[in-house]
Tab-separated table of C-alpha atoms and ligand atoms in Angstrom:
chain	number	residue	atom	x	y	z
A	1	MET	CA	84.089	99.564	89.772
A	2	ILE	CA	86.371	97.417	91.922
A	3	PRO	CA	89.021	99.706	93.467
A	4	ALA	CA	92.786	99.491	93.180
A	5	GLY	CA	92.682	97.747	89.805
A	6	LEU	CA	91.789	94.418	91.398
A	7	SER	CA	89.811	91.795	89.492
A	8	GLY	CA	86.872	89.780	90.822
A	9	ALA	CA	89.130	86.707	90.974
A	10	GLN	CA	91.651	88.640	93.072
A	11	LEU	CA	88.912	89.734	95.479
A	12	GLY	CA	88.087	86.047	95.927
A	13	GLU	CA	91.747	85.286	96.510
A	14	LEU	CA	92.009	88.009	99.158
A	15	TYR	CA	88.970	86.494	100.875
A	16	TYR	CA	90.632	83.057	100.696
A	17	TYR	CA	93.735	84.310	102.537
A	18	LEU	CA	91.687	86.165	105.163
A	19	ARG	CA	89.654	83.036	105.841
A	20	LEU	CA	92.711	80.768	105.748
A	21	THR	CA	94.544	82.919	108.308
A	22	ARG	CA	91.610	83.082	110.687
A	23	SER	CA	90.722	79.404	110.406
A	24	LEU	CA	94.332	78.281	110.781
A	25	GLU	CA	94.616	80.345	113.978
A	26	THR	CA	91.379	78.756	115.254
A	27	ARG	CA	92.826	75.286	114.599
A	28	LEU	CA	96.024	76.294	116.395
A	29	THR	CA	94.024	77.550	119.393
A	30	ASN	CA	92.295	74.160	119.658
A	31	LEU	CA	95.634	72.357	119.464
A	32	TYR	CA	97.095	74.725	122.078
A	33	ARG	CA	94.243	73.915	124.469
A	34	GLN	CA	94.973	70.225	123.948
A	35	GLY	CA	98.592	70.873	124.982
A	36	LYS	CA	99.919	70.116	121.517
A	37	VAL	CA	101.365	73.545	120.745
A	38	LEU	CA	104.746	74.091	122.390
A	39	GLY	CA	105.609	77.608	123.549
A	40	GLY	CA	103.359	80.610	122.998
A	41	LEU	CA	100.520	81.003	120.541
A	42	TYR	CA	100.114	84.474	119.058
A	43	SER	CA	96.834	85.562	117.569
A	44	SER	CA	96.255	88.150	114.871
A	45	LEU	CA	92.484	88.052	115.348
A	46	GLY	CA	91.063	91.384	114.231
A	47	GLN	CA	94.211	92.546	112.429
A	48	GLU	CA	94.608	89.872	109.738
A	49	GLY	CA	93.303	92.291	107.130
A	50	GLU	CA	96.383	94.484	107.031
A	51	SER	CA	98.853	91.563	106.867
A	52	VAL	CA	96.985	89.894	104.023
A	53	ALA	CA	96.300	93.075	102.040
A	54	SER	CA	99.829	94.488	102.282
A	55	ALA	CA	101.515	91.195	101.343
A	56	TYR	CA	99.053	90.784	98.485
A	57	ALA	CA	100.284	94.079	97.034
A	58	LEU	CA	103.804	92.628	96.550
A	59	GLU	CA	105.094	90.973	93.409
A	60	ARG	CA	106.343	87.405	93.328
A	61	GLN	CA	110.056	88.403	93.525
A	62	ASP	CA	109.618	90.688	96.551
A	63	VAL	CA	110.561	89.727	100.105
A	64	LEU	CA	108.807	90.333	103.406
A	65	SER	CA	109.700	89.982	107.049
A	66	PRO	CA	106.729	89.029	109.236
A	67	LEU	CA	106.255	89.248	113.000
A	68	VAL	CA	104.296	86.703	115.024
A	69	ARG	CA	101.054	88.498	114.195
A	70	ASN	CA	101.696	88.463	110.418
A	71	LEU	CA	100.794	84.863	109.682
A	72	GLY	CA	98.463	86.129	106.945
A	73	SER	CA	101.340	87.739	105.057
A	74	MET	CA	103.291	84.468	105.037
A	75	LEU	CA	100.310	82.521	103.742
A	76	VAL	CA	99.936	85.039	100.923
A	77	LYS	CA	103.617	84.439	100.102
A	78	GLY	CA	102.930	80.711	99.859
A	79	ALA	CA	103.775	79.333	103.323
A	80	ARG	CA	101.946	76.030	103.719
A	81	PRO	CA	99.546	75.627	106.660
A	82	VAL	CA	100.987	72.171	107.350
A	83	ASP	CA	104.413	73.734	107.964
A	84	VAL	CA	102.940	76.385	110.257
A	85	LEU	CA	101.194	73.641	112.267
A	86	ARG	CA	104.428	71.646	112.433
A	87	GLN	CA	106.366	74.689	113.640
A	88	TYR	CA	103.870	75.485	116.395
A	89	MET	CA	103.897	71.835	117.511
A	90	ALA	CA	107.741	71.726	117.206
A	91	LYS	CA	107.631	68.579	115.081
A	92	ALA	CA	110.757	66.950	113.654
A	93	THR	CA	109.216	67.551	110.227
A	94	SER	CA	108.885	71.315	110.772
A	95	PRO	CA	110.952	73.725	108.645
A	96	THR	CA	113.298	74.271	111.613
A	97	ALA	CA	113.215	70.578	112.651
A	98	GLY	CA	111.670	71.527	115.995
A	99	ARG	CA	114.422	73.998	116.915
A	100	GLU	CA	112.328	77.134	116.618
A	101	MET	CA	108.635	77.582	117.149
A	102	ASN	CA	105.627	79.613	116.072
A	103	ILE	CA	106.212	81.251	112.692
A	104	HIS	CA	109.948	81.836	113.092
A	105	PHE	CA	111.061	80.227	109.851
A	106	ASN	CA	112.384	81.282	106.480
A	107	ASP	CA	111.622	80.394	102.940
A	108	LEU	CA	113.909	82.428	100.748
A	109	ALA	CA	112.484	80.910	97.565
A	110	LEU	CA	108.958	81.962	98.519
A	111	GLY	CA	110.265	85.295	99.807
A	112	PHE	CA	109.681	85.472	103.548
A	113	LEU	CA	112.266	85.808	106.233
A	114	GLY	CA	111.721	84.473	109.728
A	115	GLN	CA	111.973	87.286	112.212
A	116	ILE	CA	114.375	87.349	115.060
A	117	SER	CA	112.545	88.171	118.292
A	118	HIS	CA	114.327	91.423	119.056
A	119	LEU	CA	111.790	94.115	118.378
A	120	GLY	CA	112.665	96.508	115.565
A	121	ASP	CA	115.736	94.582	114.436
A	122	MET	CA	114.195	93.369	111.205
A	123	VAL	CA	114.070	96.975	109.933
A	124	PRO	CA	117.886	97.268	109.558
A	125	VAL	CA	118.065	93.636	108.391
A	126	MET	CA	115.532	94.345	105.642
A	127	ALA	CA	117.310	97.610	104.819
A	128	GLY	CA	120.456	95.534	104.189
A	129	ILE	CA	118.546	93.093	102.023
A	130	CYS	CA	117.093	95.969	100.017
A	131	LEU	CA	120.587	97.413	99.618
A	132	SER	CA	121.657	94.093	98.096
A	133	PHE	CA	118.713	94.265	95.649
A	134	ARG	CA	119.910	97.646	94.531
A	135	ILE	CA	123.573	96.667	94.218
A	136	ARG	CA	122.580	93.674	92.097
A	137	GLY	CA	120.233	95.764	90.004
A	138	GLU	CA	117.233	93.590	90.833
A	139	PRO	CA	113.798	95.225	90.675
A	140	ARG	CA	112.780	93.799	94.057
A	141	VAL	CA	111.128	95.417	97.056
A	142	GLY	CA	111.258	94.537	100.752
A	143	LEU	CA	108.362	94.852	103.180
A	144	VAL	CA	108.924	94.831	106.933
A	145	TYR	CA	106.344	94.831	109.727
A	146	ALA	CA	106.906	96.489	113.102
A	147	GLY	CA	104.477	96.909	115.997
A	148	ASP	CA	103.717	100.170	117.795
A	149	GLY	CA	106.090	98.941	120.504
A	150	ALA	CA	108.802	98.093	117.984
A	151	SER	CA	108.556	101.614	116.549
A	152	SER	CA	110.067	102.903	119.807
A	153	THR	CA	113.246	100.821	119.638
A	154	GLY	CA	116.635	102.129	118.568
A	155	ALA	CA	117.009	99.485	115.863
A	156	PHE	CA	113.790	100.633	114.181
A	157	HIS	CA	115.066	104.218	113.967
A	158	GLU	CA	118.561	103.338	112.805
A	159	GLY	CA	117.138	101.046	110.146
A	160	LEU	CA	114.685	103.656	108.914
A	161	CYS	CA	117.373	106.356	108.884
A	162	PHE	CA	119.749	104.167	106.869
A	163	ALA	CA	117.036	103.069	104.432
A	164	ALA	CA	115.941	106.679	103.986
A	165	VAL	CA	119.369	108.136	103.300
A	166	GLN	CA	120.180	105.280	100.910
A	167	ARG	CA	116.737	105.571	99.203
A	168	LEU	CA	116.293	101.826	99.526
A	169	PRO	CA	113.326	99.947	98.014
A	170	LEU	CA	111.737	99.267	101.394
A	171	VAL	CA	108.222	99.624	102.812
A	172	VAL	CA	107.861	99.749	106.599
A	173	ILE	CA	104.453	98.917	108.039
A	174	VAL	CA	103.874	100.055	111.614
A	175	GLU	CA	100.950	98.188	113.099
A	176	HIS	CA	99.286	100.467	115.590
A	177	ASN	CA	97.225	97.870	117.449
A	178	GLY	CA	96.942	99.663	120.766
A	179	TYR	CA	99.322	97.628	122.908
A	180	ALA	CA	102.878	96.412	123.247
A	181	TYR	CA	102.265	93.460	125.514
A	182	SER	CA	100.315	95.129	128.369
A	183	THR	CA	101.547	98.667	127.648
A	184	PRO	CA	99.088	100.978	125.869
A	185	THR	CA	100.694	103.036	123.107
A	186	ALA	CA	100.387	106.353	124.966
A	187	ARG	CA	102.485	104.929	127.813
A	188	GLN	CA	105.480	104.138	125.600
A	189	THR	CA	105.619	106.898	122.951
A	190	ALA	CA	104.606	110.573	123.030
A	191	VAL	CA	103.841	110.482	119.297
A	192	THR	CA	100.117	110.050	118.660
A	193	ARG	CA	100.273	109.561	114.898
A	194	LEU	CA	102.987	106.944	114.442
A	195	ALA	CA	103.327	107.792	110.724
A	196	ASP	CA	104.887	111.067	111.918
A	197	LYS	CA	108.011	109.142	112.906
A	198	ALA	CA	108.806	108.902	109.168
A	199	HIS	CA	109.167	112.671	108.869
A	200	ALA	CA	112.209	112.656	111.181
A	201	TYR	CA	114.007	110.765	108.413
A	202	GLY	CA	112.697	112.752	105.465
A	203	VAL	CA	110.467	110.030	104.062
A	204	PRO	CA	106.689	109.885	103.549
A	205	GLY	CA	104.516	108.443	106.291
A	206	VAL	CA	100.830	107.729	105.803
A	207	THR	CA	98.138	106.493	108.160
A	208	VAL	CA	95.517	104.049	106.944
A	209	ASP	CA	92.530	102.295	108.476
A	210	GLY	CA	94.181	98.905	109.003
A	211	ASN	CA	90.852	97.086	109.128
A	212	ASP	CA	89.872	98.282	105.652
A	213	VAL	CA	91.443	95.578	103.489
A	214	LEU	CA	91.084	97.418	100.188
A	215	ALA	CA	92.409	100.694	101.602
A	216	VAL	CA	95.506	98.933	102.980
A	217	TYR	CA	96.026	97.210	99.636
A	218	GLU	CA	95.871	100.547	97.848
A	219	VAL	CA	98.380	102.399	100.034
A	220	ALA	CA	100.718	99.388	100.131
A	221	ARG	CA	100.562	99.112	96.358
A	222	ALA	CA	101.493	102.793	95.977
A	223	ALA	CA	104.394	102.546	98.459
A	224	ILE	CA	105.692	99.389	96.766
A	225	ALA	CA	105.496	101.014	93.312
A	226	ARG	CA	107.332	104.039	94.659
A	227	ALA	CA	110.065	101.836	96.158
A	228	ARG	CA	110.422	99.875	92.911
A	229	ALA	CA	110.716	103.101	90.931
A	230	GLY	CA	113.807	104.039	92.981
A	231	GLU	CA	112.089	106.718	95.055
A	232	GLY	CA	112.973	105.081	98.343
A	233	VAL	CA	111.460	103.973	101.586
A	234	SER	CA	108.054	104.893	102.967
A	235	LEU	CA	106.229	104.155	106.167
A	236	ILE	CA	102.606	103.086	106.496
A	237	GLU	CA	100.863	103.202	109.853
A	238	THR	CA	97.941	100.788	110.000
A	239	ILE	CA	95.357	101.555	112.666
A	240	THR	CA	94.043	98.293	114.048
A	241	TYR	CA	93.493	96.493	117.328
A	242	ARG	CA	94.828	93.419	119.090
A	243	ARG	CA	91.617	91.628	120.144
A	244	ARG	CA	93.374	88.789	121.960
A	245	GLY	CA	96.087	89.022	124.598
A	246	HIS	CA	99.749	89.256	123.678
A	247	ALA	CA	99.671	85.445	123.477
A	248	GLN	CA	97.312	82.746	124.707
A	249	HIS	CA	98.764	82.783	128.225
A	250	ASP	CA	97.885	86.481	128.643
A	251	ASP	CA	94.442	87.053	130.203
A	252	GLN	CA	94.366	90.643	128.804
A	253	ARG	CA	92.878	92.011	132.043
A	254	TYR	CA	94.325	95.414	131.134
A	255	GLN	CA	92.182	95.680	127.986
A	256	PRO	CA	88.761	97.181	128.790
A	257	ARG	CA	85.956	94.826	127.792
A	258	GLU	CA	84.035	97.585	125.992
A	259	GLU	CA	87.130	98.448	123.962
A	260	ILE	CA	87.353	94.869	122.688
A	261	THR	CA	83.619	94.828	121.921
A	262	ARG	CA	83.909	98.084	120.000
A	263	TRP	CA	86.638	96.623	117.826
A	264	GLU	CA	84.676	93.408	117.274
A	265	ALA	CA	82.188	95.576	115.428
A	266	ASN	CA	85.061	96.834	113.275
A	267	ASP	CA	86.287	93.400	112.219
A	268	PRO	CA	88.339	93.486	108.982
A	269	MET	CA	86.840	90.293	107.567
A	270	ASP	CA	83.258	91.289	108.320
A	271	ARG	CA	83.863	94.662	106.737
A	272	TYR	CA	85.491	93.138	103.674
A	273	VAL	CA	82.651	90.667	103.198
A	274	ALA	CA	80.022	93.389	103.677
A	275	ARG	CA	81.730	95.575	101.064
A	276	VAL	CA	82.307	92.953	98.365
A	277	THR	CA	78.826	91.504	98.869
A	278	ALA	CA	77.012	94.846	98.846
A	279	GLU	CA	78.787	95.811	95.636
A	280	GLY	CA	78.016	92.424	94.058
A	281	TRP	CA	81.730	91.741	93.486
A	282	LEU	CA	81.764	88.340	95.174
A	283	GLU	CA	78.786	85.995	95.120
A	284	ASP	CA	77.709	84.226	98.305
A	285	ALA	CA	78.116	80.872	96.562
A	286	ALA	CA	81.721	81.677	95.654
A	287	ARG	CA	82.401	82.682	99.229
A	288	THR	CA	80.890	79.468	100.614
A	289	ALA	CA	83.015	77.460	98.190
A	290	ILE	CA	86.130	79.245	99.516
A	291	ASP	CA	85.096	78.551	103.134
A	292	GLU	CA	84.691	74.866	102.295
A	293	ARG	CA	88.004	74.718	100.463
A	294	VAL	CA	89.819	76.279	103.450
A	295	GLU	CA	88.303	73.812	105.929
A	296	ARG	CA	89.144	70.883	103.639
A	297	GLU	CA	92.737	72.052	103.281
A	298	LEU	CA	93.109	72.587	107.023
A	299	ASP	CA	91.545	69.175	107.852
A	300	ALA	CA	94.226	67.614	105.662
A	301	ALA	CA	97.041	69.745	107.136
A	302	VAL	CA	96.067	68.938	110.745
A	303	ALA	CA	95.655	65.219	109.951
A	304	GLU	CA	99.086	65.180	108.336
A	305	SER	CA	100.956	66.969	111.133
A	306	GLU	CA	99.175	66.233	114.425
A	307	TYR	CA	100.746	62.852	115.163
A	308	GLU	CA	104.121	63.356	113.556
A	309	PRO	CA	107.090	62.735	115.894
A	310	LEU	CA	108.990	65.339	117.868
A	311	PRO	CA	112.694	65.588	116.999
A	312	ALA	CA	114.957	62.827	118.282
A	313	PRO	CA	116.907	64.233	121.292
A	314	GLU	CA	120.288	63.514	119.701
A	315	SER	CA	119.339	65.653	116.695
A	316	ALA	CA	120.039	68.671	118.948
A	317	LEU	CA	123.748	67.942	118.409
A	318	SER	CA	123.595	68.345	114.648
A	319	GLY	CA	123.380	71.575	112.719
A	320	VAL	CA	125.115	73.487	115.518
A	321	TYR	CA	128.266	74.235	113.510
A	322	ALA	CA	128.449	74.821	109.759
A	323	ASP	CA	129.143	71.558	108.001
A	324	PRO	CA	131.161	71.766	105.819
A	325	PRO	CA	132.734	74.689	107.694
A	326	HIS	CA	133.407	76.850	104.624
A	327	VAL	CA	130.452	77.370	102.347
A	328	PRO	CA	130.774	79.933	99.594
A	329	GLY	CA	128.327	82.778	100.049
A	330	PRO	CA	125.470	82.884	97.576
A	331	TRP	CA	126.877	86.028	95.990
A	332	PHE	CA	129.574	88.634	96.477
A	333	ARG	CA	129.812	92.228	95.509
A	334	ARG	CA	132.091	92.483	92.503
A	335	ILE	CA	135.301	94.310	93.319
A	336	ASP	CA	137.096	95.532	90.213
A	337	ALA	CA	140.875	95.063	90.504
B	1	TPP	C1	114.042	94.630	122.063
B	1	TPP	C2	112.951	93.823	122.667
B	1	TPP	N1	112.387	94.221	123.839
B	1	TPP	C3	111.394	93.493	124.416
B	1	TPP	C4	110.952	92.320	123.822
B	1	TPP	C5	109.830	91.495	124.471
B	1	TPP	N2	108.601	91.649	123.698
B	1	TPP	C6	108.247	90.756	122.744
B	1	TPP	S1	106.838	91.198	121.928
B	1	TPP	C7	106.681	92.605	122.871
B	1	TPP	C8	105.550	93.570	122.609
B	1	TPP	C9	105.503	93.964	121.167
B	1	TPP	O1	104.578	94.973	120.943
B	1	TPP	P1	104.367	95.581	119.512
B	1	TPP	O2	105.667	95.942	118.901
B	1	TPP	O3	103.362	96.654	119.647
B	1	TPP	O4	103.780	94.344	118.655
B	1	TPP	P2	102.403	93.547	118.905
B	1	TPP	O5	102.697	92.456	119.895
B	1	TPP	O6	101.394	94.516	119.388
B	1	TPP	O7	102.037	92.954	117.574
B	1	TPP	C10	107.712	92.705	123.796
B	1	TPP	C11	107.856	93.818	124.759
B	1	TPP	C12	111.577	91.921	122.601
B	1	TPP	N3	111.209	90.815	121.935
B	1	TPP	N4	112.562	92.688	122.058
B	2	MG	MG1	101.331	96.572	119.350
């Protein structure tokens, strides 16, 4: 039986998002090497599984906050590859009109919030958003990603503490991928099991094999259900590995070659494919059709975006101040007179 109550069609969909994430990052790498990507290019190679599986466990109305290595979660939420390409190439047509790069952009209708770069800060921001869900009585859940490095910042701890004491509908995923830039985890935190950080705030913390797509889906699903039921925040530590450098410009000389090779053999996509194939849940022909669909979609997205113009220089002067200056907020807390 397929685990976690998933259907065969959903297993195919999970495979689609895994493939889409990996292939889109490959396209971006090629564009970067041609000098067409502006700024850094961040790869999630080898850890796409946990982004895709955790986002897939959300409902349509839920909101997530990705980091640069969570492209997969945004695609699951409906971000279009053409917009991701435009962002990375800083095109005038990009969601931020060339003002921000990589995957720093929002789509509140689809339910993802562009991160701000400051590590850990999206935990208190998402706690606030989850507080608003509760005040408005909406059955919505927030999901926030933080790296092993981010889990050592003050903002992360304040956010988790606040979310815990308020029993907010929040799920915090700590991606234990071995490094924070060039710093190995053991050099920046004395905690070996990062899920233990949850216990300081009185909330559950679980550790899961981050390269086991179905296992991540299952624990994320349980944490999301718990949050929606009003039982509060939980933390999930996903054990994974950053197989590329911090970004393309990083030659990762501090990562032992044999360590990278060992994790190549533990690739989340390979493992997922091996599992669903061995169990007969996803036919080879269906998988090939998904591969072809992804390449077709990405051919079209690259063709559409590659030669689009950069923003006109004078456009930098617009959108700096609110215009009109007073815009009513989208909602206010009701204050009874
Ligand atoms: C508060 C803060 N300090 C430092 C940085 C610079 N910085 C950006 S990413 C990064 C490493 C992040 O490591 P981790 O949280 O483990 O995420 P990963 O890159 O492994 O996905 C650092 C130090 C930052 N953005 N914010
Ligand atoms: Mg890390």
